Structures are given as C-alpha cells and as structure tokens.
Amino acid sequence: MDESAGDSKAPTGLRERKKARTRQMISVVALGLFEVQGFEHTTIEQICRRAEVAHRTFFRYYPTKESLLFNGDFGNVILEAFAAAPAELDLFPALEHALTVSEGNLEDPAEHTARREALRRRFMGIRAVHDYGVAQIDAVTHRVATIAAERLRVDPREDFRPQALGALLAAMSRRRVIDGIDPGSLQVWADTFRALCPAEPDA
C-alpha cells in the first residue's frame, strides 16, 4: 500500500496537527541543544538526529538553523490580520486591530517563547543570528508597506505613508528582536499605535 496516498486522504486537521507537532518537536530539541552546547557548536545534523527527523523534514519547517531562534509565525499572523482588517479602517486603526486580534493566535506556549527569546538575546552577538533577525524585520517592513499601499490604493513610490508605517513597526520589532527589550504583549503594541494617532473627537 502506498503510505503517501493514504496520508493524502487524512483529514486536513489531522495533517496540520501532525505538522505542528513535528515543527514544535524540532524546535524544542534545538533549543535544548543550544542551551547546553551553544548555538555555533550545535549542527543541524545533531538536531535532526535528536529529533529523529530527516534533513529534508527539518528544512520543510526551518530554512536555516538561525530561524529556530525566531518565531516566523509572529510576523505572518499580524500581516494576515492587517490585510484582513475591515476596509473602512484607516492605517493606524487597521494595524491596531491586527495587533489586538493576533494576540490569541500565536501558537507557541509562553514558556517556549521565553526560552527562545532568552537564547536569542544570548546569541544575538553572532553575526549570522543578527543578520537573520535584521533580514526578517526588513521582510516584514516591506510586506507591511505593500499591504498599506493596497489598503490606501496608492503607489508607494509616490506616497510615503505605507513606508512610514512599515518603518514604525520595524522600529518596534527591532527593539524586541535585535535589542532584546520586550515591549510587552501585542496589546501594548496596539496601545502604542493608538497613543501615536488618537481618534479624532466626534464633532
């Protein structure tokens, strides 16, 4: 019997749960190795062997070893919520909405997130880790600007508002990701945006 054919018939929910468990297992194993023997002395081969997964399985979930120190879902969840925010909302309220609704959609347990952030702070001085973090922030900044331009229906080469919004979010992300200063929950981020652009009083 072709196992792949059988697996293809598995309920989508079951497949997604299996993927999530595999992804989480790889991450837990990797963080444990990083804590004991350091980032540079841990290899992808060691992670795969300890997690009992093939190299191709590892790369299906994590593009690089550095990516294990970052939550790739964090930016994606916010960006998807920003793009899906009600069309009548202006940029700041739309991003505030995205940050608020994303709070409960981040899958990692709090303890796992805390371990990863502690290791990221510990290893941020490693050039490859630092550069990966900067590249991730740049990618999110670009996507925020693209979504903002689409919401405003403007050309971002002529209207600087999308880039300005992306730069603001990038600055907050850099504070957390690169500088290791936790600004708090996403609700704190949302409150910050609200304070920067308070709603106009009703006439």
CSV table of C-alpha atoms in Angstrom, one decimal:
chain,number,residue,atom,x,y,z
A,1,MET,CA,0.0,0.0,0.0
A,2,ASP,CA,1.2,3.5,-0.9
A,3,GLU,CA,1.6,5.3,2.5
A,4,SER,CA,1.7,8.7,0.9
A,5,ALA,CA,-1.6,8.0,-0.8
A,6,GLY,CA,-3.1,7.0,2.5
A,7,ASP,CA,-1.7,10.1,4.2
A,8,SER,CA,-3.1,12.3,1.4
A,9,LYS,CA,-6.6,11.2,2.4
A,10,ALA,CA,-6.1,12.0,6.1
A,11,PRO,CA,-8.3,14.8,7.4
A,12,THR,CA,-6.7,18.2,6.9
A,13,GLY,CA,-7.0,19.0,10.6
A,14,LEU,CA,-5.1,15.8,11.5
A,15,ARG,CA,-2.3,16.6,9.0
A,16,GLU,CA,-2.0,20.1,10.3
A,17,ARG,CA,-1.8,18.9,13.9
A,18,LYS,CA,0.9,16.4,12.9
A,19,LYS,CA,2.9,19.1,11.1
A,20,ALA,CA,2.6,21.4,14.2
A,21,ARG,CA,3.8,18.7,16.5
A,22,THR,CA,6.8,17.9,14.3
A,23,ARG,CA,7.7,21.6,14.0
A,24,GLN,CA,7.4,22.0,17.7
A,25,MET,CA,9.4,18.9,18.5
A,26,ILE,CA,12.3,20.1,16.2
A,27,SER,CA,12.2,23.5,18.0
A,28,VAL,CA,12.2,22.0,21.5
A,29,VAL,CA,15.1,19.7,20.7
A,30,ALA,CA,17.1,22.5,19.1
A,31,LEU,CA,16.6,25.0,21.9
A,32,GLY,CA,17.7,22.3,24.4
A,33,LEU,CA,20.9,21.7,22.4
A,34,PHE,CA,21.5,25.4,22.1
A,35,GLU,CA,21.2,25.8,25.9
A,36,VAL,CA,23.7,23.0,26.6
A,37,GLN,CA,26.3,23.4,24.0
A,38,GLY,CA,25.8,26.8,22.4
A,39,PHE,CA,24.5,27.9,19.0
A,40,GLU,CA,27.7,27.6,17.0
A,41,HIS,CA,28.6,24.2,18.3
A,42,THR,CA,25.1,22.7,17.5
A,43,THR,CA,24.7,21.4,14.0
A,44,ILE,CA,21.5,20.7,12.0
A,45,GLU,CA,22.6,17.1,11.8
A,46,GLN,CA,22.6,16.8,15.6
A,47,ILE,CA,19.2,18.4,15.8
A,48,CYS,CA,17.8,16.0,13.2
A,49,ARG,CA,19.3,13.0,14.9
A,50,ARG,CA,18.0,14.0,18.4
A,51,ALA,CA,14.5,14.8,17.0
A,52,GLU,CA,14.5,11.7,14.8
A,53,VAL,CA,13.7,13.5,11.6
A,54,ALA,CA,15.3,13.6,8.2
A,55,HIS,CA,17.2,16.6,6.9
A,56,ARG,CA,14.5,17.3,4.3
A,57,THR,CA,11.9,17.3,7.1
A,58,PHE,CA,14.0,19.8,9.1
A,59,PHE,CA,14.2,22.2,6.1
A,60,ARG,CA,10.4,21.8,5.4
A,61,TYR,CA,9.9,23.7,8.7
A,62,TYR,CA,13.0,25.8,9.2
A,63,PRO,CA,15.0,27.3,6.3
A,64,THR,CA,18.2,27.8,8.4
A,65,LYS,CA,19.5,27.0,11.9
A,66,GLU,CA,19.2,30.7,12.7
A,67,SER,CA,15.4,30.6,12.1
A,68,LEU,CA,15.0,28.4,15.2
A,69,LEU,CA,15.7,31.5,17.3
A,70,PHE,CA,12.9,33.4,15.7
A,71,ASN,CA,9.1,32.9,15.6
A,72,GLY,CA,8.3,33.1,11.9
A,73,ASP,CA,4.6,32.9,12.6
A,74,PHE,CA,4.7,36.1,14.7
A,75,GLY,CA,5.0,38.4,11.7
A,76,ASN,CA,2.8,36.3,9.4
A,77,VAL,CA,-0.1,36.3,11.9
A,78,ILE,CA,0.0,40.1,12.2
A,79,LEU,CA,0.4,40.7,8.5
A,80,GLU,CA,-2.6,38.4,7.7
A,81,ALA,CA,-4.7,40.2,10.2
A,82,PHE,CA,-3.6,43.6,8.9
A,83,ALA,CA,-4.6,42.6,5.4
A,84,ALA,CA,-7.9,41.3,6.5
A,85,ALA,CA,-8.8,44.3,8.7
A,86,PRO,CA,-12.1,46.0,7.8
A,87,ALA,CA,-11.6,48.1,4.7
A,88,GLU,CA,-13.2,51.2,6.4
A,89,LEU,CA,-10.4,51.4,8.9
A,90,ASP,CA,-7.5,53.8,8.3
A,91,LEU,CA,-3.9,52.6,8.6
A,92,PHE,CA,-3.3,53.1,12.3
A,93,PRO,CA,-6.6,51.7,13.4
A,94,ALA,CA,-6.2,48.7,11.0
A,95,LEU,CA,-2.8,47.9,12.4
A,96,GLU,CA,-4.1,48.3,15.9
A,97,HIS,CA,-6.9,45.9,15.0
A,98,ALA,CA,-4.4,43.4,13.6
A,99,LEU,CA,-2.2,43.5,16.7
A,100,THR,CA,-5.2,43.1,19.0
A,101,VAL,CA,-6.8,40.1,17.2
A,102,SER,CA,-3.4,38.4,16.7
A,103,GLU,CA,-2.8,38.2,20.5
A,104,GLY,CA,-4.5,34.9,20.9
A,105,ASN,CA,-3.4,33.4,17.5
A,106,LEU,CA,0.3,32.8,18.3
A,107,GLU,CA,0.7,29.0,18.8
A,108,ASP,CA,3.9,28.8,20.8
A,109,PRO,CA,3.4,28.2,24.6
A,110,ALA,CA,4.6,31.1,26.7
A,111,GLU,CA,7.4,29.0,28.3
A,112,HIS,CA,8.8,28.0,24.9
A,113,THR,CA,8.6,31.6,23.7
A,114,ALA,CA,10.5,32.7,26.8
A,115,ARG,CA,13.3,30.1,26.2
A,116,ARG,CA,13.7,31.1,22.6
A,117,GLU,CA,13.8,34.8,23.4
A,118,ALA,CA,16.4,34.2,26.1
A,119,LEU,CA,18.6,32.2,23.7
A,120,ARG,CA,18.2,34.9,21.0
A,121,ARG,CA,19.4,37.5,23.4
A,122,ARG,CA,22.3,35.3,24.4
A,123,PHE,CA,23.4,34.6,20.8
A,124,MET,CA,22.5,38.0,19.1
A,125,GLY,CA,26.2,38.8,19.0
A,126,ILE,CA,26.7,36.1,16.5
A,127,ARG,CA,26.8,37.7,13.1
A,128,ALA,CA,24.6,35.1,11.3
A,129,VAL,CA,21.9,35.3,14.0
A,130,HIS,CA,21.9,39.2,14.0
A,131,ASP,CA,21.8,39.3,10.2
A,132,TYR,CA,18.9,36.8,10.1
A,133,GLY,CA,17.0,38.9,12.5
A,134,VAL,CA,17.5,42.1,10.5
A,135,ALA,CA,16.5,40.3,7.3
A,136,GLN,CA,13.3,39.1,8.9
A,137,ILE,CA,12.4,42.6,10.1
A,138,ASP,CA,13.2,44.1,6.6
A,139,ALA,CA,10.9,41.5,5.1
A,140,VAL,CA,8.0,42.3,7.4
A,141,THR,CA,8.6,46.0,6.9
A,142,HIS,CA,8.3,45.5,3.1
A,143,ARG,CA,5.1,43.4,3.4
A,144,VAL,CA,3.5,45.9,5.8
A,145,ALA,CA,4.2,48.7,3.3
A,146,THR,CA,2.8,46.7,0.5
A,147,ILE,CA,-0.4,45.9,2.4
A,148,ALA,CA,-0.7,49.5,3.5
A,149,ALA,CA,-0.4,50.7,-0.1
A,150,GLU,CA,-3.1,48.3,-1.2
A,151,ARG,CA,-5.4,49.4,1.5
A,152,LEU,CA,-4.8,53.1,0.6
A,153,ARG,CA,-4.8,52.3,-3.1
A,154,VAL,CA,-1.7,54.4,-3.6
A,155,ASP,CA,1.6,53.9,-5.3
A,156,PRO,CA,4.2,53.5,-2.5
A,157,ARG,CA,6.8,55.1,-4.8
A,158,GLU,CA,4.8,58.4,-4.7
A,159,ASP,CA,3.1,58.2,-1.3
A,160,PHE,CA,5.3,57.7,1.7
A,161,ARG,CA,2.7,56.7,4.2
A,162,PRO,CA,3.0,53.0,3.6
A,163,GLN,CA,6.8,53.1,4.1
A,164,ALA,CA,6.4,55.3,7.2
A,165,LEU,CA,4.0,52.8,8.8
A,166,GLY,CA,6.4,49.9,7.9
A,167,ALA,CA,9.3,51.8,9.4
A,168,LEU,CA,7.5,52.4,12.6
A,169,LEU,CA,6.6,48.7,13.0
A,170,ALA,CA,10.2,47.8,12.1
A,171,ALA,CA,11.5,50.1,14.9
A,172,MET,CA,9.3,48.4,17.5
A,173,SER,CA,10.2,44.9,16.1
A,174,ARG,CA,13.9,45.8,16.3
A,175,ARG,CA,13.6,46.8,19.9
A,176,ARG,CA,12.2,43.4,20.7
A,177,VAL,CA,14.1,41.1,18.3
A,178,ILE,CA,17.5,42.7,18.0
A,179,ASP,CA,17.8,44.8,21.2
A,180,GLY,CA,16.1,42.1,23.3
A,181,ILE,CA,13.9,44.6,25.1
A,182,ASP,CA,10.4,43.1,25.4
A,183,PRO,CA,7.8,45.9,25.0
A,184,GLY,CA,5.1,43.6,26.4
A,185,SER,CA,2.1,41.9,24.8
A,186,LEU,CA,0.7,42.8,21.4
A,187,GLN,CA,-2.0,44.8,23.2
A,188,VAL,CA,0.8,47.1,24.5
A,189,TRP,CA,1.9,47.5,20.8
A,190,ALA,CA,-1.7,48.3,19.9
A,191,ASP,CA,-1.9,50.8,22.7
A,192,THR,CA,1.3,52.5,21.5
A,193,PHE,CA,-0.1,52.9,18.0
A,194,ARG,CA,-3.3,54.3,19.5
A,195,ALA,CA,-1.4,56.8,21.5
A,196,LEU,CA,0.6,57.9,18.5
A,197,CYS,CA,-2.6,58.5,16.5
A,198,PRO,CA,-5.5,59.1,18.8
A,199,ALA,CA,-9.0,59.1,17.4
A,200,GLU,CA,-10.4,62.5,16.5
A,201,PRO,CA,-13.2,63.7,18.8
A,202,ASP,CA,-16.7,63.5,17.5
A,203,ALA,CA,-18.0,66.7,16.0
